[in-house]
Amino acid sequence: MKSTADVVIVGGGCMGASVAYHLARRGVTDLVLVEREKLLGTGSTGRNAGGVRHQFSNEANIRLSIESIKLFERFADEVGQSIDFHQDGYLFLLSAESSVETFRANVALQRSLGVDVQWLGGSDAEKLAPGLSAEGVLAATFCQRDGIADPNGVTMGFAKTAQSLGATIERDVEVTGIVTTAGRVSAVETTRGTIGTRAVVNAAGPYARVIGKMAGADVPVDPIRRHIFIAAKGADQDTMRVPSSHIMVIDFETTFYFHREGAGLLFGMGERHETPTFDTTVQWDFLPQVIDVAVRRLPALADASISHAWAGLYEVTADGNPIIGATDGLDGFYQINGFSGHGFQHSPAAGRIVADLITGRDPGMDLSPFAHARFARGGVAGERYVV
Ligand SMILES: Cc1cc2nc3c(=O)[nH]c(=O)nc-3n(C[C@H](O)[C@H](O)[C@H](O)COP(=O)(O)OP(=O)(O)OC[C@H]3O[C@@H](n4cnc5c(N)ncnc54)[C@H](O)[C@@H]3O)c2cc1C
């Protein structure tokens, strides 16, 4: 274990790996990424739905998507790893007048930034996603360049390339403390010794608040459990009537979403009453609530069997925007967390930005919507499309 490093990254999910990759590409290879599990990407990154979209309500998030999706499109060439990226689009279904109004404004914003988003009726939506019932849908939006990618491929691509450039990745090592001296970080304590450093990156996902506390900083990120279910076709069915493409369909009012997964279907829905927890036990009694909503949109689910399920943690902030950048009141402590359920897709751009900040480059975009200091100031317009 190194005893000093220019940068220590806490957490080996997609965020930590992306920061390591972008730093190593800039020639910063005296860095250590510390992950407490035996494998990288087993936290939220390993439990997510793989969705990648341009369709956000906040300009800063749309900009993260534009940059990140460009990298996903050339990932195999640039990073050297295939990521199974299917750009079959994201379809949002709207059944409340208020959502239609909100989406109208946001489609205009997305288009003004160069994103090609279509405005559709319910029957167009049913054609795009065979098996879907658009009953009661007032309007829908669709962006063909949105899609589904492999979170493990992205994380391992970033991590392996960073390592090949000279970065150190320590697994099965836990960060237990962060030492600060005169208002800046000076060392990271781990279960295998102390690493002296002047730059620490908090990429601990749902544990970001815990890591912040070690440095005496309030990082307001809450862990909120979310379930994913996998459906296989029923015993008496030859095929399940679901889209043959990988289109992601989101019923915005209920947050029920689904996409094809192999021969079956992946689906999930937000639990409105979930309170912060690190418990990722599957709550099977939640499934009937999801099915009640789901069969209205995808009748085939009524006859499907659920082959398995898992739960993971969203890392949620009060306004739905991530925290990216420096920490108010503590020099050398960088945040890249709080992505509120849509972090995987933003890991390429977010990691690039943190690498720029650490190396003193201009990140090239207004980071105030992501500033740690915004919580003390209050009143920031956040992200409305948290699913
Ligand atoms: C059910 C579900 C569905 C989702 N669907 C999508 C989606 O479709 N699209 C999308 O973009 N995003 C989605 N997300 C969100 C996405 O998964 C996260 O935003 C993203 O993975 C966060 O990555 P991370 O690297 O910050 O966190 P993580 O992957 O959790 O990585 C943090 C790492 O820090 C490590 N760690 C914590 N504490 C310590 C310590 N003390 N010492 C050392 N290591 C430590 C953990 O072990 C972990 O590996 C979903 C999330 C869930 C739960």
Tab-separated table of C-alpha atoms and ligand atoms in Angstrom:
chain	number	residue	atom	x	y	z
A	1	MET	CA	0.000	0.000	0.000
A	2	LYS	CA	1.395	3.408	-0.974
A	3	SER	CA	2.009	5.763	1.959
A	4	THR	CA	1.553	8.933	-0.120
A	5	ALA	CA	-0.342	9.807	-3.286
A	6	ASP	CA	-1.256	12.947	-5.203
A	7	VAL	CA	-4.923	11.915	-5.105
A	8	VAL	CA	-6.920	9.345	-3.107
A	9	ILE	CA	-10.319	8.334	-4.489
A	10	VAL	CA	-12.762	6.783	-2.014
A	11	GLY	CA	-15.066	4.302	-3.772
A	12	GLY	CA	-14.744	2.029	-6.786
A	13	GLY	CA	-18.118	2.401	-8.487
A	14	CYS	CA	-18.594	4.097	-11.852
A	15	MET	CA	-17.767	7.519	-10.345
A	16	GLY	CA	-14.484	6.610	-8.677
A	17	ALA	CA	-13.399	4.658	-11.746
A	18	SER	CA	-14.266	7.564	-14.055
A	19	VAL	CA	-12.264	10.042	-11.966
A	20	ALA	CA	-9.291	7.625	-11.934
A	21	TYR	CA	-9.531	7.224	-15.720
A	22	HIS	CA	-9.719	10.942	-16.467
A	23	LEU	CA	-6.902	11.791	-14.039
A	24	ALA	CA	-4.673	9.074	-15.477
A	25	ARG	CA	-5.392	10.362	-19.010
A	26	ARG	CA	-4.151	13.783	-17.815
A	27	GLY	CA	-0.944	12.200	-16.533
A	28	VAL	CA	-1.928	12.089	-12.845
A	29	THR	CA	-1.009	8.487	-12.114
A	30	ASP	CA	0.220	8.891	-8.529
A	31	LEU	CA	-3.299	8.127	-7.370
A	32	VAL	CA	-4.897	5.426	-5.271
A	33	LEU	CA	-8.514	4.348	-5.632
A	34	VAL	CA	-9.661	2.615	-2.435
A	35	GLU	CA	-12.639	0.220	-2.556
A	36	ARG	CA	-13.743	-1.726	0.501
A	37	GLU	CA	-15.356	-4.604	-1.400
A	38	LYS	CA	-13.377	-7.385	-3.085
A	39	LEU	CA	-14.671	-6.270	-6.497
A	40	LEU	CA	-15.286	-2.900	-8.115
A	41	GLY	CA	-18.815	-1.839	-9.057
A	42	THR	CA	-20.773	-3.868	-6.528
A	43	GLY	CA	-22.527	-0.870	-4.898
A	44	SER	CA	-25.245	1.156	-6.634
A	45	THR	CA	-23.360	0.785	-9.894
A	46	GLY	CA	-23.869	-2.982	-9.895
A	47	ARG	CA	-27.574	-2.700	-9.132
A	48	ASN	CA	-28.777	-0.130	-11.617
A	49	ALA	CA	-31.035	-0.360	-14.645
A	50	GLY	CA	-28.392	0.825	-17.138
A	51	GLY	CA	-30.544	3.692	-18.449
A	52	VAL	CA	-28.904	6.561	-20.323
A	53	ARG	CA	-30.940	9.590	-21.424
A	54	HIS	CA	-30.724	13.177	-22.629
A	55	GLN	CA	-34.176	13.914	-21.263
A	56	PHE	CA	-33.642	15.914	-18.074
A	57	SER	CA	-35.341	19.069	-16.821
A	58	ASN	CA	-32.206	20.886	-15.729
A	59	GLU	CA	-29.810	22.394	-18.292
A	60	ALA	CA	-26.716	21.332	-16.367
A	61	ASN	CA	-27.876	17.697	-16.310
A	62	ILE	CA	-28.681	17.778	-20.036
A	63	ARG	CA	-25.133	19.026	-20.646
A	64	LEU	CA	-23.735	16.121	-18.571
A	65	SER	CA	-25.841	13.744	-20.709
A	66	ILE	CA	-24.729	15.218	-24.037
A	67	GLU	CA	-21.059	14.820	-23.108
A	68	SER	CA	-21.471	11.414	-21.460
A	69	ILE	CA	-23.493	9.889	-24.293
A	70	LYS	CA	-20.859	11.010	-26.798
A	71	LEU	CA	-18.292	9.041	-24.792
A	72	PHE	CA	-20.601	6.001	-24.488
A	73	GLU	CA	-20.933	6.056	-28.293
A	74	ARG	CA	-17.159	5.806	-28.780
A	75	PHE	CA	-16.346	3.942	-25.549
A	76	ALA	CA	-14.935	0.813	-27.168
A	77	ASP	CA	-12.533	2.858	-29.341
A	78	GLU	CA	-11.517	5.392	-26.730
A	79	VAL	CA	-11.585	3.444	-23.468
A	80	GLY	CA	-11.123	-0.010	-24.952
A	81	GLN	CA	-14.118	-1.858	-23.524
A	82	SER	CA	-17.393	-2.897	-25.073
A	83	ILE	CA	-20.413	-1.604	-23.103
A	84	ASP	CA	-23.412	-3.137	-24.930
A	85	PHE	CA	-24.900	0.283	-25.666
A	86	HIS	CA	-28.348	0.029	-27.330
A	87	GLN	CA	-29.689	3.394	-28.483
A	88	ASP	CA	-33.310	2.308	-28.842
A	89	GLY	CA	-34.598	5.410	-27.090
A	90	TYR	CA	-36.398	6.526	-23.941
A	91	LEU	CA	-40.151	6.998	-24.047
A	92	PHE	CA	-41.777	9.125	-21.305
A	93	LEU	CA	-45.551	8.706	-20.939
A	94	LEU	CA	-47.468	11.673	-19.501
A	95	SER	CA	-50.992	11.399	-18.163
A	96	ALA	CA	-51.378	14.600	-16.126
A	97	GLU	CA	-51.905	18.044	-17.653
A	98	SER	CA	-49.317	19.506	-15.271
A	99	SER	CA	-46.661	17.048	-16.527
A	100	VAL	CA	-47.514	17.867	-20.135
A	101	GLU	CA	-46.887	21.551	-19.418
A	102	THR	CA	-43.606	20.834	-17.632
A	103	PHE	CA	-42.398	18.522	-20.380
A	104	ARG	CA	-43.361	21.032	-23.090
A	105	ALA	CA	-41.000	23.582	-21.554
A	106	ASN	CA	-38.292	20.984	-21.010
A	107	VAL	CA	-38.482	19.615	-24.558
A	108	ALA	CA	-37.932	23.201	-25.754
A	109	LEU	CA	-34.900	23.425	-23.434
A	110	GLN	CA	-33.536	20.063	-24.618
A	111	ARG	CA	-33.980	21.066	-28.277
A	112	SER	CA	-32.296	24.431	-27.666
A	113	LEU	CA	-29.233	22.455	-26.538
A	114	GLY	CA	-29.288	20.376	-29.733
A	115	VAL	CA	-31.053	17.262	-28.414
A	116	ASP	CA	-33.491	15.701	-30.893
A	117	VAL	CA	-36.602	14.941	-28.807
A	118	GLN	CA	-39.958	14.108	-30.391
A	119	TRP	CA	-43.376	14.986	-29.034
A	120	LEU	CA	-45.819	12.087	-29.558
A	121	GLY	CA	-49.400	10.989	-28.951
A	122	GLY	CA	-50.454	7.798	-27.160
A	123	SER	CA	-50.955	5.729	-30.339
A	124	ASP	CA	-47.442	6.654	-31.590
A	125	ALA	CA	-46.136	5.486	-28.215
A	126	GLU	CA	-47.912	2.130	-28.573
A	127	LYS	CA	-46.328	1.672	-32.023
A	128	LEU	CA	-42.865	2.337	-30.616
A	129	ALA	CA	-43.341	-0.092	-27.736
A	130	PRO	CA	-45.502	-3.084	-28.807
A	131	GLY	CA	-47.402	-4.512	-25.848
A	132	LEU	CA	-47.757	-1.101	-24.198
A	133	SER	CA	-51.189	0.243	-23.299
A	134	ALA	CA	-51.233	4.039	-23.561
A	135	GLU	CA	-54.725	4.356	-22.127
A	136	GLY	CA	-55.087	7.749	-20.446
A	137	VAL	CA	-51.773	8.983	-21.849
A	138	LEU	CA	-52.103	12.632	-22.913
A	139	ALA	CA	-48.693	12.911	-24.577
A	140	ALA	CA	-45.300	11.243	-24.751
A	141	THR	CA	-41.726	12.272	-25.500
A	142	PHE	CA	-39.108	10.169	-27.237
A	143	CYS	CA	-35.380	10.578	-27.869
A	144	GLN	CA	-33.857	7.933	-30.118
A	145	ARG	CA	-30.263	8.497	-28.933
A	146	ASP	CA	-31.175	7.614	-25.328
A	147	GLY	CA	-30.667	3.974	-24.412
A	148	ILE	CA	-29.305	1.222	-22.197
A	149	ALA	CA	-25.653	0.395	-21.466
A	150	ASP	CA	-23.702	-2.000	-19.267
A	151	PRO	CA	-22.610	-0.386	-15.953
A	152	ASN	CA	-20.046	-3.093	-15.249
A	153	GLY	CA	-18.451	-2.613	-18.675
A	154	VAL	CA	-18.221	1.147	-18.151
A	155	THR	CA	-16.712	0.804	-14.664
A	156	MET	CA	-14.213	-1.881	-15.644
A	157	GLY	CA	-13.292	-0.005	-18.828
A	158	PHE	CA	-12.437	3.115	-16.856
A	159	ALA	CA	-10.660	1.200	-14.075
A	160	LYS	CA	-8.574	-1.081	-16.294
A	161	THR	CA	-7.412	1.770	-18.494
A	162	ALA	CA	-6.521	3.893	-15.454
A	163	GLN	CA	-4.522	0.961	-14.075
A	164	SER	CA	-2.751	0.368	-17.361
A	165	LEU	CA	-1.676	4.040	-17.299
A	166	GLY	CA	-0.192	3.619	-13.789
A	167	ALA	CA	-3.042	4.301	-11.346
A	168	THR	CA	-3.260	2.065	-8.247
A	169	ILE	CA	-6.511	0.336	-7.365
A	170	GLU	CA	-6.794	-1.149	-3.871
A	171	ARG	CA	-9.745	-3.475	-3.279
A	172	ASP	CA	-10.802	-5.054	0.009
A	173	VAL	CA	-9.486	-1.966	1.815
A	174	GLU	CA	-11.813	0.284	3.786
A	175	VAL	CA	-11.375	3.997	4.357
A	176	THR	CA	-11.795	4.564	8.097
A	177	GLY	CA	-10.809	8.210	8.526
A	178	ILE	CA	-9.785	11.433	6.794
A	179	VAL	CA	-7.200	13.646	8.453
A	180	THR	CA	-7.457	17.408	8.007
A	181	THR	CA	-4.836	19.983	8.852
A	182	ALA	CA	-5.390	23.753	8.848
A	183	GLY	CA	-8.560	23.620	6.725
A	184	ARG	CA	-7.422	21.101	4.152
A	185	VAL	CA	-7.227	17.329	3.821
A	186	SER	CA	-3.830	15.849	4.602
A	187	ALA	CA	-4.254	12.047	4.804
A	188	VAL	CA	-6.639	9.135	4.390
A	189	GLU	CA	-6.702	6.349	7.002
A	190	THR	CA	-7.532	2.859	5.820
A	191	THR	CA	-7.618	-0.677	7.172
A	192	ARG	CA	-4.209	-1.160	5.547
A	193	GLY	CA	-2.463	2.020	6.620
A	194	THR	CA	-2.468	5.782	6.123
A	195	ILE	CA	-1.964	7.534	2.793
A	196	GLY	CA	-0.706	11.121	2.973
A	197	THR	CA	-2.382	13.271	0.297
A	198	ARG	CA	-3.566	16.784	-0.531
A	199	ALA	CA	-6.577	15.688	-2.604
A	200	VAL	CA	-9.379	13.285	-1.633
A	201	VAL	CA	-12.343	12.447	-3.873
A	202	ASN	CA	-15.554	11.347	-2.154
A	203	ALA	CA	-16.974	8.843	-4.670
A	204	ALA	CA	-18.669	6.679	-2.037
A	205	GLY	CA	-22.150	6.841	-3.590
A	206	PRO	CA	-24.837	6.268	-0.930
A	207	TYR	CA	-22.093	6.392	1.742
A	208	ALA	CA	-20.988	9.906	0.733
A	209	ARG	CA	-22.381	11.435	3.925
A	210	VAL	CA	-20.436	8.913	6.049
A	211	ILE	CA	-17.189	9.742	4.241
A	212	GLY	CA	-17.942	13.465	4.511
A	213	LYS	CA	-18.376	13.136	8.262
A	214	MET	CA	-14.914	11.557	8.525
A	215	ALA	CA	-13.530	14.851	7.196
A	216	GLY	CA	-15.871	16.977	9.318
A	217	ALA	CA	-17.930	18.036	6.270
A	218	ASP	CA	-21.688	17.798	5.884
A	219	VAL	CA	-22.383	16.027	2.579
A	220	PRO	CA	-26.208	15.904	2.431
A	221	VAL	CA	-26.751	12.652	0.545
A	222	ASP	CA	-29.341	10.097	1.721
A	223	PRO	CA	-29.463	6.395	0.798
A	224	ILE	CA	-32.919	5.464	-0.508
A	225	ARG	CA	-33.746	1.853	-1.423
A	226	ARG	CA	-35.018	1.077	-4.927
A	227	HIS	CA	-36.116	-2.301	-6.305
A	228	ILE	CA	-35.676	-3.910	-9.688
A	229	PHE	CA	-37.670	-6.971	-10.768
A	230	ILE	CA	-36.999	-9.338	-13.654
A	231	ALA	CA	-39.947	-10.997	-15.375
A	232	ALA	CA	-39.792	-14.089	-17.529
A	233	LYS	CA	-42.652	-15.242	-19.741
A	234	GLY	CA	-45.274	-17.475	-18.126
A	235	ALA	CA	-45.161	-21.283	-18.605
A	236	ASP	CA	-48.012	-21.323	-21.127
A	237	GLN	CA	-46.724	-18.429	-23.251
A	238	ASP	CA	-44.538	-18.802	-26.352
A	239	THR	CA	-43.576	-15.169	-26.200
A	240	MET	CA	-44.284	-12.351	-23.806
A	241	ARG	CA	-45.848	-9.389	-25.614
A	242	VAL	CA	-43.201	-6.802	-24.810
A	243	PRO	CA	-41.049	-4.618	-27.089
A	244	SER	CA	-38.392	-6.543	-29.002
A	245	SER	CA	-36.071	-3.506	-28.897
A	246	HIS	CA	-34.348	-2.200	-25.744
A	247	ILE	CA	-36.553	0.896	-25.591
A	248	MET	CA	-36.900	2.242	-22.013
A	249	VAL	CA	-40.483	3.205	-21.175
A	250	ILE	CA	-41.217	5.425	-18.169
A	251	ASP	CA	-44.720	6.105	-16.915
A	252	PHE	CA	-43.869	9.490	-15.430
A	253	GLU	CA	-46.833	9.835	-13.073
A	254	THR	CA	-46.263	6.493	-11.320
A	255	THR	CA	-42.478	6.171	-12.022
A	256	PHE	CA	-43.100	2.605	-13.275
A	257	TYR	CA	-40.454	1.831	-15.913
A	258	PHE	CA	-39.383	-1.163	-17.964
A	259	HIS	CA	-37.076	-2.360	-20.701
A	260	ARG	CA	-36.320	-5.667	-22.310
A	261	GLU	CA	-33.640	-7.692	-20.537
A	262	GLY	CA	-32.531	-10.775	-22.472
A	263	ALA	CA	-35.664	-12.791	-23.263
A	264	GLY	CA	-37.534	-11.182	-20.369
A	265	LEU	CA	-38.200	-7.788	-18.932
A	266	LEU	CA	-36.592	-5.538	-16.315
A	267	PHE	CA	-38.949	-3.248	-14.419
A	268	GLY	CA	-39.098	-1.064	-11.341
A	269	MET	CA	-40.946	1.747	-9.642
A	270	GLY	CA	-40.164	4.308	-6.956
A	271	GLU	CA	-41.506	3.673	-3.440
A	272	ARG	CA	-42.887	7.023	-2.324
A	273	HIS	CA	-42.705	6.292	1.409
A	274	GLU	CA	-39.184	4.843	1.578
A	275	THR	CA	-37.060	6.530	4.246
A	276	PRO	CA	-33.227	6.604	4.305
A	277	THR	CA	-31.673	3.183	4.906
A	278	PHE	CA	-28.578	1.171	4.002
A	279	ASP	CA	-30.687	-2.014	4.004
A	280	THR	CA	-30.830	-3.596	0.545
A	281	THR	CA	-33.043	-6.546	1.477
A	282	VAL	CA	-35.746	-7.096	-1.157
A	283	GLN	CA	-39.196	-6.159	0.203
A	284	TRP	CA	-41.340	-8.722	-1.601
A	285	ASP	CA	-44.512	-7.183	-0.220
A	286	PHE	CA	-43.786	-4.163	-2.464
A	287	LEU	CA	-44.117	-6.309	-5.617
A	288	PRO	CA	-47.968	-6.472	-5.660
A	289	GLN	CA	-48.103	-2.652	-5.538
A	290	VAL	CA	-45.796	-2.472	-8.551
A	291	ILE	CA	-47.722	-5.137	-10.456
A	292	ASP	CA	-51.014	-3.280	-9.844
A	293	VAL	CA	-49.589	-0.251	-11.624
A	294	ALA	CA	-47.539	-2.197	-14.151
A	295	VAL	CA	-50.320	-4.297	-15.706
A	296	ARG	CA	-52.223	-1.146	-16.624
A	297	ARG	CA	-49.323	-0.143	-18.867
A	298	LEU	CA	-47.992	-3.560	-19.855
A	299	PRO	CA	-50.785	-6.156	-19.684
A	300	ALA	CA	-48.353	-9.018	-20.492
A	301	LEU	CA	-46.977	-8.689	-16.972
A	302	ALA	CA	-50.203	-10.150	-15.573
A	303	ASP	CA	-49.157	-13.607	-16.834
A	304	ALA	CA	-45.403	-13.279	-16.373
A	305	SER	CA	-43.442	-14.955	-13.618
A	306	ILE	CA	-40.938	-12.949	-11.615
A	307	SER	CA	-37.633	-14.768	-11.900
A	308	HIS	CA	-35.655	-12.600	-9.501
A	309	ALA	CA	-35.327	-9.185	-7.890
A	310	TRP	CA	-32.769	-7.035	-6.154
A	311	ALA	CA	-32.643	-3.756	-4.292
A	312	GLY	CA	-29.988	-1.048	-4.424
A	313	LEU	CA	-29.531	2.437	-3.061
A	314	TYR	CA	-30.197	5.754	-4.775
A	315	GLU	CA	-27.872	8.455	-3.418
A	316	VAL	CA	-30.314	11.301	-3.062
A	317	THR	CA	-29.961	15.052	-2.520
A	318	ALA	CA	-32.770	17.427	-1.566
A	319	ASP	CA	-32.966	18.987	-5.049
A	320	GLY	CA	-32.198	15.868	-7.129
A	321	ASN	CA	-28.959	17.326	-8.490
A	322	PRO	CA	-25.553	15.775	-7.784
A	323	ILE	CA	-22.747	17.351	-5.785
A	324	ILE	CA	-19.726	17.773	-8.033
A	325	GLY	CA	-16.649	19.796	-7.135
A	326	ALA	CA	-14.921	21.399	-4.162
A	327	THR	CA	-16.244	21.298	-0.597
A	328	ASP	CA	-17.347	24.411	1.181
A	329	GLY	CA	-14.850	25.068	4.010
A	330	LEU	CA	-12.389	22.220	3.341
A	331	ASP	CA	-9.652	22.479	0.716
A	332	GLY	CA	-8.630	19.429	-1.252
A	333	PHE	CA	-11.875	17.521	-0.594
A	334	TYR	CA	-13.748	16.890	-3.864
A	335	GLN	CA	-17.289	15.565	-4.119
A	336	ILE	CA	-18.775	13.411	-6.893
A	337	ASN	CA	-21.942	11.981	-5.378
A	338	GLY	CA	-25.655	12.576	-4.776
A	339	PHE	CA	-26.721	11.662	-8.328
A	340	SER	CA	-30.243	10.828	-7.129
A	341	GLY	CA	-30.823	7.720	-9.231
A	342	HIS	CA	-29.271	8.804	-12.518
A	343	GLY	CA	-25.553	8.730	-11.838
A	344	PHE	CA	-24.375	5.860	-13.974
A	345	GLN	CA	-25.154	7.731	-17.170
A	346	HIS	CA	-23.384	10.890	-15.968
A	347	SER	CA	-20.220	9.182	-14.764
A	348	PRO	CA	-18.183	9.994	-17.913
A	349	ALA	CA	-18.767	13.781	-17.753
A	350	ALA	CA	-18.750	14.024	-13.960
A	351	GLY	CA	-15.410	12.189	-13.721
A	352	ARG	CA	-13.939	14.439	-16.415
A	353	ILE	CA	-15.061	17.547	-14.514
A	354	VAL	CA	-13.535	16.409	-11.210
A	355	ALA	CA	-10.269	15.537	-12.988
A	356	ASP	CA	-10.252	19.037	-14.519
A	357	LEU	CA	-10.819	20.679	-11.138
A	358	ILE	CA	-8.043	18.662	-9.472
A	359	THR	CA	-5.582	19.497	-12.246
A	360	GLY	CA	-6.529	23.182	-12.299
A	361	ARG	CA	-8.214	23.144	-15.703
A	362	ASP	CA	-11.361	25.047	-16.586
A	363	PRO	CA	-14.205	22.469	-16.539
A	364	GLY	CA	-15.948	24.446	-19.280
A	365	MET	CA	-19.396	24.607	-17.732
A	366	ASP	CA	-21.307	26.382	-14.979
A	367	LEU	CA	-21.036	24.079	-11.957
A	368	SER	CA	-23.175	26.189	-9.598
A	369	PRO	CA	-26.206	23.814	-9.873
A	370	PHE	CA	-23.901	21.071	-8.519
A	371	ALA	CA	-22.028	23.114	-5.898
A	372	HIS	CA	-21.706	21.749	-2.386
A	373	ALA	CA	-22.214	25.326	-1.172
A	374	ARG	CA	-25.713	25.515	-2.725
A	375	PHE	CA	-27.306	23.764	0.244
A	376	ALA	CA	-26.177	26.499	2.614
A	377	ARG	CA	-27.415	29.175	0.168
A	378	GLY	CA	-30.701	27.371	-0.589
A	379	GLY	CA	-33.132	27.955	-3.438
A	380	VAL	CA	-31.489	26.085	-6.317
A	381	ALA	CA	-33.757	24.783	-9.099
A	382	GLY	CA	-32.986	21.083	-9.158
A	383	GLU	CA	-33.898	18.091	-11.318
A	384	ARG	CA	-37.593	17.217	-11.845
A	385	TYR	CA	-37.072	13.952	-13.738
A	386	VAL	CA	-36.024	11.757	-10.797
A	387	VAL	CA	-37.614	8.378	-11.515
B	1	LIG	C1	-32.236	0.251	-8.515
B	1	LIG	C2	-31.392	1.326	-9.137
B	1	LIG	C3	-31.577	1.672	-10.475
B	1	LIG	C4	-30.800	2.672	-11.059
B	1	LIG	N1	-30.957	2.937	-12.387
B	1	LIG	C5	-30.159	3.844	-12.985
B	1	LIG	C6	-30.244	4.069	-14.368
B	1	LIG	O1	-31.048	3.459	-15.066
B	1	LIG	N2	-29.405	4.976	-14.922
B	1	LIG	C7	-28.512	5.683	-14.179
B	1	LIG	O2	-27.799	6.517	-14.733
B	1	LIG	N3	-28.388	5.480	-12.854
B	1	LIG	C8	-29.187	4.585	-12.239
B	1	LIG	N4	-29.076	4.358	-10.909
B	1	LIG	C9	-28.175	5.206	-10.111
B	1	LIG	C10	-26.730	4.764	-10.259
B	1	LIG	O3	-26.631	3.386	-10.025
B	1	LIG	C11	-25.855	5.547	-9.283
B	1	LIG	O4	-26.112	6.932	-9.412
B	1	LIG	C12	-24.377	5.296	-9.533
B	1	LIG	O5	-24.101	3.924	-9.647
B	1	LIG	C13	-23.537	5.892	-8.424
B	1	LIG	O6	-22.220	5.435	-8.614
B	1	LIG	P1	-21.149	5.634	-7.485
B	1	LIG	O7	-19.862	5.159	-8.046
B	1	LIG	O8	-21.220	7.017	-6.981
B	1	LIG	O9	-21.678	4.732	-6.277
B	1	LIG	P2	-21.432	3.177	-5.968
B	1	LIG	O10	-21.540	2.340	-7.166
B	1	LIG	O11	-22.299	2.827	-4.814
B	1	LIG	O12	-19.919	3.152	-5.532
B	1	LIG	C14	-19.494	3.647	-4.267
B	1	LIG	C15	-18.453	2.690	-3.763
B	1	LIG	O13	-17.902	3.227	-2.565
B	1	LIG	C16	-17.531	2.119	-1.766
B	1	LIG	N5	-17.358	2.577	-0.393
B	1	LIG	C17	-18.298	3.111	0.438
B	1	LIG	N6	-17.743	3.382	1.626
B	1	LIG	C18	-16.421	3.055	1.549
B	1	LIG	C19	-15.332	3.109	2.459
B	1	LIG	N7	-15.465	3.558	3.720
B	1	LIG	N8	-14.114	2.701	2.035
B	1	LIG	C20	-13.940	2.236	0.752
B	1	LIG	N9	-14.948	2.132	-0.122
B	1	LIG	C21	-16.171	2.545	0.254
B	1	LIG	C22	-18.697	1.157	-1.929
B	1	LIG	O14	-18.345	-0.166	-1.585
B	1	LIG	C23	-19.025	1.315	-3.414
B	1	LIG	O15	-18.421	0.333	-4.215
B	1	LIG	C24	-29.827	3.361	-10.286
B	1	LIG	C25	-29.629	3.008	-8.950
B	1	LIG	C26	-30.384	1.997	-8.373
B	1	LIG	C27	-30.147	1.627	-6.937
